[in-house]
mmCIF file with all atom_site columns, C-alpha atoms in Angstrom:
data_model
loop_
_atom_site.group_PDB
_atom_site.id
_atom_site.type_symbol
_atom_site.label_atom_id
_atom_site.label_alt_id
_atom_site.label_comp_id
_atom_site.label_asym_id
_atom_site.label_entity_id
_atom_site.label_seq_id
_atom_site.pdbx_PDB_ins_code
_atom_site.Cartn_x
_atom_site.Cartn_y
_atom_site.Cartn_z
_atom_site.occupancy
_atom_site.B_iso_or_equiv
_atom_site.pdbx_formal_charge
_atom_site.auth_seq_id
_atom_site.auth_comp_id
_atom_site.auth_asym_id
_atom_site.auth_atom_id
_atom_site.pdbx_PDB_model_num
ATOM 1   C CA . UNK E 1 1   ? 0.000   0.000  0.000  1.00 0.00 ? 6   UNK E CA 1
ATOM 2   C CA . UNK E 1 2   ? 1.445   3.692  -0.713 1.00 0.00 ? 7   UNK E CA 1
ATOM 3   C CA . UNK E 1 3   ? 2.182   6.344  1.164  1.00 0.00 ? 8   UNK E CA 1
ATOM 4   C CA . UNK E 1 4   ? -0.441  8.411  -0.296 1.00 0.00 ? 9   UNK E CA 1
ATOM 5   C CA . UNK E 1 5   ? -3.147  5.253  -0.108 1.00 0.00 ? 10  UNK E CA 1
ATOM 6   C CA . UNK E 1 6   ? -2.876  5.205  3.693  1.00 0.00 ? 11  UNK E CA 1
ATOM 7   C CA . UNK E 1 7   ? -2.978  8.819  4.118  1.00 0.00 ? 12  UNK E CA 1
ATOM 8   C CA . UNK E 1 8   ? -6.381  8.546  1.694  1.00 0.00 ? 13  UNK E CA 1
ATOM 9   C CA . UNK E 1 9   ? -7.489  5.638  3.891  1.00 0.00 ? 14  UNK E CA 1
ATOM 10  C CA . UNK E 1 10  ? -6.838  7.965  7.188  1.00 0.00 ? 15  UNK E CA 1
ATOM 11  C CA . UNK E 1 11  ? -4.200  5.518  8.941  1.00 0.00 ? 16  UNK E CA 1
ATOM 12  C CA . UNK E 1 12  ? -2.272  8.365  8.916  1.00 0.00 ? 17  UNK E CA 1
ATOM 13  C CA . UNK E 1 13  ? -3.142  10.987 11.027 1.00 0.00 ? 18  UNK E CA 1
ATOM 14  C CA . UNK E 1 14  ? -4.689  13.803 9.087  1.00 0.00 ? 19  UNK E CA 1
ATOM 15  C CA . UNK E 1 15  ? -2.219  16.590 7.800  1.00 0.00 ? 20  UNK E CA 1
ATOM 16  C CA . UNK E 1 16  ? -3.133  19.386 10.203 1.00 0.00 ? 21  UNK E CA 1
ATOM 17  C CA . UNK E 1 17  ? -4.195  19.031 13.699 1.00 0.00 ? 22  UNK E CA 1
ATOM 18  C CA . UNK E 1 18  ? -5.221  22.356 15.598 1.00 0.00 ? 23  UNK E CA 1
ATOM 19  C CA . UNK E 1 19  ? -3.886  23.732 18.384 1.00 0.00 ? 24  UNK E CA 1
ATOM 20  C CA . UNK E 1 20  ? -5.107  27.042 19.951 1.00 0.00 ? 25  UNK E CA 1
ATOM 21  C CA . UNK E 1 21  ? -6.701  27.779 16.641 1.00 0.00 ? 26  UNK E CA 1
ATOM 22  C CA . UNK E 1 22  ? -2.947  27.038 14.862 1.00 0.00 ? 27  UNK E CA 1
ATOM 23  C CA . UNK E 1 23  ? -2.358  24.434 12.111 1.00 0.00 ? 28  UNK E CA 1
ATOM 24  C CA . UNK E 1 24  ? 0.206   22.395 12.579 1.00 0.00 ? 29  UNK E CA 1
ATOM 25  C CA . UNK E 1 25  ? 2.041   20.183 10.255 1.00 0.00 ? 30  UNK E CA 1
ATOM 26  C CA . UNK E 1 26  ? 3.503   17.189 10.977 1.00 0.00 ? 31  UNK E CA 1
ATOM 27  C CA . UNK E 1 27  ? 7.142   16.128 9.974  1.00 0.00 ? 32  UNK E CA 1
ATOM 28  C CA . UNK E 1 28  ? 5.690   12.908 7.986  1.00 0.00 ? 33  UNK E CA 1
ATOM 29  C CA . UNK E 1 29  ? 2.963   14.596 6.331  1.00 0.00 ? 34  UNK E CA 1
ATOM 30  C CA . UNK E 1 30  ? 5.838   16.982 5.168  1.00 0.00 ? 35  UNK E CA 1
ATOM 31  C CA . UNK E 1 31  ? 7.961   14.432 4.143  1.00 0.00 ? 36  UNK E CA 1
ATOM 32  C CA . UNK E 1 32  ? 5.445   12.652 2.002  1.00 0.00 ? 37  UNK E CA 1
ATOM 33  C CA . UNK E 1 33  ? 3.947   15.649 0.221  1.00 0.00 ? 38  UNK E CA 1
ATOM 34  C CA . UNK E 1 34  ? 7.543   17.432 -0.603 1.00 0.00 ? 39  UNK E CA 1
ATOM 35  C CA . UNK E 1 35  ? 9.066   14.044 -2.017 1.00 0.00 ? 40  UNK E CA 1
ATOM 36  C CA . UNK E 1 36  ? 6.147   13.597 -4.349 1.00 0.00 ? 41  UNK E CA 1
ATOM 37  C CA . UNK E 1 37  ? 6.517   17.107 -5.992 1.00 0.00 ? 42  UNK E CA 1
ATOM 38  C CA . UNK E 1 38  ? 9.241   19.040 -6.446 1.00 0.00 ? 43  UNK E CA 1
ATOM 39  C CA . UNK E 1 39  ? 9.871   21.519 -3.176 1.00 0.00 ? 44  UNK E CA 1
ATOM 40  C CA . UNK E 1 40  ? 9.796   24.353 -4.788 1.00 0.00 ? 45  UNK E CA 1
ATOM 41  C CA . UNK E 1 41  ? 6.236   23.602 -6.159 1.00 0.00 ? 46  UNK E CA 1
ATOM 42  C CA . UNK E 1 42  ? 5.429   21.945 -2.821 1.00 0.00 ? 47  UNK E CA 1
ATOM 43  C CA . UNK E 1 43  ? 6.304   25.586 -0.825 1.00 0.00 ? 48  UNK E CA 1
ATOM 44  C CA . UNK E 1 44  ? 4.490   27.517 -3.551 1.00 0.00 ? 49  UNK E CA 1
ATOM 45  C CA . UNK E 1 45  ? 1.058   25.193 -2.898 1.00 0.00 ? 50  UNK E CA 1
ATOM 46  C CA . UNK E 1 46  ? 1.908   25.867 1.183  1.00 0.00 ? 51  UNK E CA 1
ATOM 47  C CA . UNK E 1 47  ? 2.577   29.543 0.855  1.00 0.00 ? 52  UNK E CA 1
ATOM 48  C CA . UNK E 1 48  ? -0.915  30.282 -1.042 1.00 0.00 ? 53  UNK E CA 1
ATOM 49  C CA . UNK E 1 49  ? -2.805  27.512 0.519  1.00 0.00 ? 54  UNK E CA 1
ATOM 50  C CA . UNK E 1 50  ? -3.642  30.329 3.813  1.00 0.00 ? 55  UNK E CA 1
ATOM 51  C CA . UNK E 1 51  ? -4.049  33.313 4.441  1.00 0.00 ? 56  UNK E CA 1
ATOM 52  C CA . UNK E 1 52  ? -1.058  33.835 7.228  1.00 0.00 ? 57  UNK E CA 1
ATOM 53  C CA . UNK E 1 53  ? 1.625   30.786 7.372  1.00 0.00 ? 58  UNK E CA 1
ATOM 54  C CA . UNK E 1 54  ? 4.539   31.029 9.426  1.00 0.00 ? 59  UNK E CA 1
ATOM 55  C CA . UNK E 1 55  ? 7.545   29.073 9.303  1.00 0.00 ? 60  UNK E CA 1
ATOM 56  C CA . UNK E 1 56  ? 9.532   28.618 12.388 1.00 0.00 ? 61  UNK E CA 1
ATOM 57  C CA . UNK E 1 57  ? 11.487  27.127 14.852 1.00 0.00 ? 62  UNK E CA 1
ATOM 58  C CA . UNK E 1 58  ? 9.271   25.293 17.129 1.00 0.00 ? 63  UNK E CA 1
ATOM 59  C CA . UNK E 1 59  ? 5.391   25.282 17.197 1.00 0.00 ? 64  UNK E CA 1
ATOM 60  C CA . UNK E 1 60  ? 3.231   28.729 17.935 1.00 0.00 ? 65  UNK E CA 1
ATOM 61  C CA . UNK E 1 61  ? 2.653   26.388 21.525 1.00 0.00 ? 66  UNK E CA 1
ATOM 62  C CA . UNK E 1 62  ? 6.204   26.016 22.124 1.00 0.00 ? 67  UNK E CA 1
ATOM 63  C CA . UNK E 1 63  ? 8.593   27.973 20.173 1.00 0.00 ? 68  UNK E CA 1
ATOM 64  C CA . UNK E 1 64  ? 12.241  27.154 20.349 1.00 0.00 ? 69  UNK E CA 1
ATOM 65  C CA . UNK E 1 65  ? 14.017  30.395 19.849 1.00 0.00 ? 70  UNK E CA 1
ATOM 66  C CA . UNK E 1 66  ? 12.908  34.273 20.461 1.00 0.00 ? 71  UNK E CA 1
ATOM 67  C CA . UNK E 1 67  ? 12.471  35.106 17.180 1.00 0.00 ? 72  UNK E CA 1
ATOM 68  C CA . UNK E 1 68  ? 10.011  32.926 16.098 1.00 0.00 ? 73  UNK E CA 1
ATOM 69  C CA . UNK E 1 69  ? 8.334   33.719 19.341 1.00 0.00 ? 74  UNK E CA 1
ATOM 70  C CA . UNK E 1 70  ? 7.807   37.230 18.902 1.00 0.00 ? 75  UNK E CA 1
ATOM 71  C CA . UNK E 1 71  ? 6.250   36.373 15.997 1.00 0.00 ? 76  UNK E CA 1
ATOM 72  C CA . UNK E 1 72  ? 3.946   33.966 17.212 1.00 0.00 ? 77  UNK E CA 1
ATOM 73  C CA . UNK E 1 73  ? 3.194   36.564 20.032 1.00 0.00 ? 78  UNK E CA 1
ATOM 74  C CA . UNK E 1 74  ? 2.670   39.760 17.444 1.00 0.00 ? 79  UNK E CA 1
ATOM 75  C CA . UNK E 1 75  ? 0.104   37.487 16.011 1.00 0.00 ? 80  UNK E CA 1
ATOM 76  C CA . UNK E 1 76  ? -1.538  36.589 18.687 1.00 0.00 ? 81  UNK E CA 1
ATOM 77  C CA . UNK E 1 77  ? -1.802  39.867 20.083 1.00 0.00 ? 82  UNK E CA 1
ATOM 78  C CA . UNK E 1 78  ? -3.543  41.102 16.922 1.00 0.00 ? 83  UNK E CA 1
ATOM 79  C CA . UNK E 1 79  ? -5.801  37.997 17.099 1.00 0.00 ? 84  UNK E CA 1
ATOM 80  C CA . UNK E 1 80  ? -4.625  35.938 13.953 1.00 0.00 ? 85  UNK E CA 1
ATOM 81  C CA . UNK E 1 81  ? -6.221  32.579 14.407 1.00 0.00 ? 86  UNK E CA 1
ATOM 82  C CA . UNK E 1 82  ? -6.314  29.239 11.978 1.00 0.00 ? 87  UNK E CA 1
ATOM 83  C CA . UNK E 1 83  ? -2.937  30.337 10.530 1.00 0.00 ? 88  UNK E CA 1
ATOM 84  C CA . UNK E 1 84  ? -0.285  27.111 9.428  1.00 0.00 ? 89  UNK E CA 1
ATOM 85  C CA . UNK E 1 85  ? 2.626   26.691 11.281 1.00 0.00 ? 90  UNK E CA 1
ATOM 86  C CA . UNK E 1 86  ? 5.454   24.300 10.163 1.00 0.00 ? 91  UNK E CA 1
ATOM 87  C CA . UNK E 1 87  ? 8.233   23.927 11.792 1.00 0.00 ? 92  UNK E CA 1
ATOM 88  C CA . UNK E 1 88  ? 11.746  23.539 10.475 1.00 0.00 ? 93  UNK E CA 1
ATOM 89  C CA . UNK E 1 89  ? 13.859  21.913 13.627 1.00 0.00 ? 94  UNK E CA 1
ATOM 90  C CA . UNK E 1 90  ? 11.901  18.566 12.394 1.00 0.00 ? 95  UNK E CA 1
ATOM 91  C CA . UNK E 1 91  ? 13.078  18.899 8.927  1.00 0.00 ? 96  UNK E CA 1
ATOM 92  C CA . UNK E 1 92  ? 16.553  20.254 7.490  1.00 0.00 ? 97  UNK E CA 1
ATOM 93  C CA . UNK E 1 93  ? 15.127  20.039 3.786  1.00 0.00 ? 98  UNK E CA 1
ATOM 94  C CA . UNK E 1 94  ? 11.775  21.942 4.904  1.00 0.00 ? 99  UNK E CA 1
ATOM 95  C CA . UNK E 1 95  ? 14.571  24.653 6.723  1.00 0.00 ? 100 UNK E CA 1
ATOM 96  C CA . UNK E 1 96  ? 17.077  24.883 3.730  1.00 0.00 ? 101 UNK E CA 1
ATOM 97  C CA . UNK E 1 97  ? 14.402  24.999 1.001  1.00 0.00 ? 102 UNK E CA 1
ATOM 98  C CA . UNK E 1 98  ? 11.935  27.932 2.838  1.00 0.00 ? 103 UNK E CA 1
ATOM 99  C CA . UNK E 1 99  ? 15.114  29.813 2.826  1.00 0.00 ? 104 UNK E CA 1
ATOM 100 C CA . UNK E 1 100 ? 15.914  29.145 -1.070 1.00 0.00 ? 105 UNK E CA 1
ATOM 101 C CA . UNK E 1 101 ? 12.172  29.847 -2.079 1.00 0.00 ? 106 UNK E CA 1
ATOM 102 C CA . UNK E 1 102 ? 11.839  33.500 -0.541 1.00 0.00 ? 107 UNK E CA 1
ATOM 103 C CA . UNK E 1 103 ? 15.920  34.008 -0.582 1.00 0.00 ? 108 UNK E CA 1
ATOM 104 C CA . UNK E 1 104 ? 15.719  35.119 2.968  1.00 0.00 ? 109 UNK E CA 1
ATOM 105 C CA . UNK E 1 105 ? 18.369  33.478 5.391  1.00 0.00 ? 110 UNK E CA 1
ATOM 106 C CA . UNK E 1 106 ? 16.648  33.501 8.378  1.00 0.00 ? 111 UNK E CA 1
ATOM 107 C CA . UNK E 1 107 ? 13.654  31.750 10.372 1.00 0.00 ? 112 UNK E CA 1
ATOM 108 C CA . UNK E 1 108 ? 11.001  32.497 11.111 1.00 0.00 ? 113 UNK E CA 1
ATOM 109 C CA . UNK E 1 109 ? 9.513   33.622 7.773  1.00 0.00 ? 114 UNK E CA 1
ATOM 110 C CA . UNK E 1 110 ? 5.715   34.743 7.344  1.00 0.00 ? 115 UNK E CA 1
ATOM 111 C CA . UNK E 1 111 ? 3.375   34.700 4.336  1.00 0.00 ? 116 UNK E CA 1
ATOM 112 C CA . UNK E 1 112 ? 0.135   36.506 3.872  1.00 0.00 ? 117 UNK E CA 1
ATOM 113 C CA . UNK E 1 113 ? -1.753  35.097 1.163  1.00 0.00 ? 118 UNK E CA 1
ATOM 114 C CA . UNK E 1 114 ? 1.429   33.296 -0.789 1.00 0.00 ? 119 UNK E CA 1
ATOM 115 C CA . UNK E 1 115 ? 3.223   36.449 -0.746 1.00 0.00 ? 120 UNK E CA 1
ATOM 116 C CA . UNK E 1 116 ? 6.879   37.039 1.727  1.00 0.00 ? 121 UNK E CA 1
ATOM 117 C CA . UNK E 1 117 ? 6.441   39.601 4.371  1.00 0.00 ? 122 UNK E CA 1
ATOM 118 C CA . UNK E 1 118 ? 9.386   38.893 6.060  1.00 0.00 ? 123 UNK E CA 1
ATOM 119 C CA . UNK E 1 119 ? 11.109  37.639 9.510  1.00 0.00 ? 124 UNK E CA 1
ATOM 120 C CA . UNK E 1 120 ? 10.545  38.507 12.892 1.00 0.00 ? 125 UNK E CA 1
ATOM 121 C CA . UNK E 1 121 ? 11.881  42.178 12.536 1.00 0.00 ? 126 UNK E CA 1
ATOM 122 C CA . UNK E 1 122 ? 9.609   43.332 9.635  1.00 0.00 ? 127 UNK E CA 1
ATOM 123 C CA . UNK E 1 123 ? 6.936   42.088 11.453 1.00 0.00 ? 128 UNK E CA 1
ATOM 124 C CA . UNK E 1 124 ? 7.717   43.592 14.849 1.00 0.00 ? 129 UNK E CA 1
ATOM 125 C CA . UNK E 1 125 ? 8.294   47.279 12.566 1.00 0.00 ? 130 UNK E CA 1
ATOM 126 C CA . UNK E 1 126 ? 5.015   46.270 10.707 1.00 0.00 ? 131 UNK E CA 1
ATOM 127 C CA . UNK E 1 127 ? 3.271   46.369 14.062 1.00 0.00 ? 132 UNK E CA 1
ATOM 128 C CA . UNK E 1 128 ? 5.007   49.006 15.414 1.00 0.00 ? 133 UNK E CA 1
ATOM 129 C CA . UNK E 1 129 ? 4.356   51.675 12.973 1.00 0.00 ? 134 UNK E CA 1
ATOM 130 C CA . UNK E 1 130 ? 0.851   50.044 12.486 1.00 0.00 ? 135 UNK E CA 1
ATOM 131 C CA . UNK E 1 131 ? 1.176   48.530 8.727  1.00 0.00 ? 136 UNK E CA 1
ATOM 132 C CA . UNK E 1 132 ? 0.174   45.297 10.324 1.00 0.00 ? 137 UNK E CA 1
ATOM 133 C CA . UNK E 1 133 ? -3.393  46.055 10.858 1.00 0.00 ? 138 UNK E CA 1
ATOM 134 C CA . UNK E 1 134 ? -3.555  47.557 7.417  1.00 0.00 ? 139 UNK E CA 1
ATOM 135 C CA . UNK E 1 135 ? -1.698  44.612 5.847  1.00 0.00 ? 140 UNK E CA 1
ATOM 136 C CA . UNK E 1 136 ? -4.611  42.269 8.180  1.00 0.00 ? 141 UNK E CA 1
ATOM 137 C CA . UNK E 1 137 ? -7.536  44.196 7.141  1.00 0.00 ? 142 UNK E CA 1
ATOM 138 C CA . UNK E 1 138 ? -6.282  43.144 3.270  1.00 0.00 ? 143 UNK E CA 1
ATOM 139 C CA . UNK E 1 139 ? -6.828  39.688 4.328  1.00 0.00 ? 144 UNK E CA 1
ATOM 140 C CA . UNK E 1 140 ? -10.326 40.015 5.520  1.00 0.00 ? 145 UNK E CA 1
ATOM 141 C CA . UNK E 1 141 ? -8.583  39.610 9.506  1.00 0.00 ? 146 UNK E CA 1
ATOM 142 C CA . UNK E 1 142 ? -10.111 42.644 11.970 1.00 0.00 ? 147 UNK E CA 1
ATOM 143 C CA . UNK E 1 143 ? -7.180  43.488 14.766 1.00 0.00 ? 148 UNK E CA 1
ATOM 144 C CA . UNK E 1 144 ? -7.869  42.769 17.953 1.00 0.00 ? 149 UNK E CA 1
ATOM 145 C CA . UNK E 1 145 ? -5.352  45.936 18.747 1.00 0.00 ? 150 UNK E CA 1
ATOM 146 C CA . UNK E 1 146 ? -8.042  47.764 16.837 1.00 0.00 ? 151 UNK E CA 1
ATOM 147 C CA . UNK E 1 147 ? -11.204 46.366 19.310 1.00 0.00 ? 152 UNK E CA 1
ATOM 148 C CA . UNK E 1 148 ? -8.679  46.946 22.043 1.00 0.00 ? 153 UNK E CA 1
ATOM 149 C CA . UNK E 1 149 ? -8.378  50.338 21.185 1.00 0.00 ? 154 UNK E CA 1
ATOM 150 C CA . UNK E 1 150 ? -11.550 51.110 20.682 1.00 0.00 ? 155 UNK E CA 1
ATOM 151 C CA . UNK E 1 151 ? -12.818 50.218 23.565 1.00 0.00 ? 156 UNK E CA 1
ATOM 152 C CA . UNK E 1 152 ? -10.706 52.461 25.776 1.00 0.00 ? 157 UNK E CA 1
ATOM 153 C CA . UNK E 1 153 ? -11.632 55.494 24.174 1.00 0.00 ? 158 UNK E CA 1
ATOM 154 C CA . UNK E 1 154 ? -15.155 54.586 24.905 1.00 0.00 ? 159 UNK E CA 1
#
């Protein structure tokens, strides 16, 4: 029986699980899905497949450096739910091949909607000078920071 057979059959676990409203992927699923097409085409299906996807060190539940994070805490501080997550300490292919598809040489990298945004410090100076919320509101996600705000001036 195939890879892909099982995985169609559901002996494999299913390709996302959630986590505090973050996908997940696991290292298997991965595996299976980047050595059937090239990786390049693989990351380009990944990439557009969301609306936010973050690759990173770690999981948004338990990130295993700083960078990655402050990411996952910018995020959650503007309320991004139901993003993917993948992360590249299970993987060295899934690490070195993120960096050759945006040509960026660090992690964590973020997407909105297939397109590069950047690492950790373009998002922290997207958030800080507030081209975060605009750059949210594109993709049909409300701010919390903007609820937040609004609410104290009331």
């Amino acid at each position: 029986m195939t890879s892909l057979h099982r995985l169609s059959l559901g002996i494999l676990r299913p390709a996302l699980f959630r986590s505090e409203n973050v996908f997940s992927v696991p290292l298997r699923i991965w595996r299976l899905l980047a050595s059937e097409t090239g990786y390049r085409d693989r990351l380009e299906s990944i990439v557009k497949k969301d609306k936010v996807v973050v690759f990173m060190k770690g999981t948004p539940d338990q990130p295993m450096c700083g960078f990655s994070n402050a990411v996952v805490q910018i995020l959650r501080m503007h309320g991004v739910e139901g993003y993917a997550a993948y992360n590249v300490l299970e993987d060295q292919d899934l690490r070195q091949g993120v960096k050759d598809y945006s040509n960026w040489p660090t992690i964590p990298q973020v997407y909105f909607s297939g397109e590069f945004v950047g690492g950790c410090d373009i998002l922290l100076q997207m958030h800080q000078n507030g081209d975060l919320v605009e750059e949210l509101k594109k993709l049909g996600i409300k701010s919390a920071l903007l609820e937040a705000e609004k609410d104290t001036k009331q």
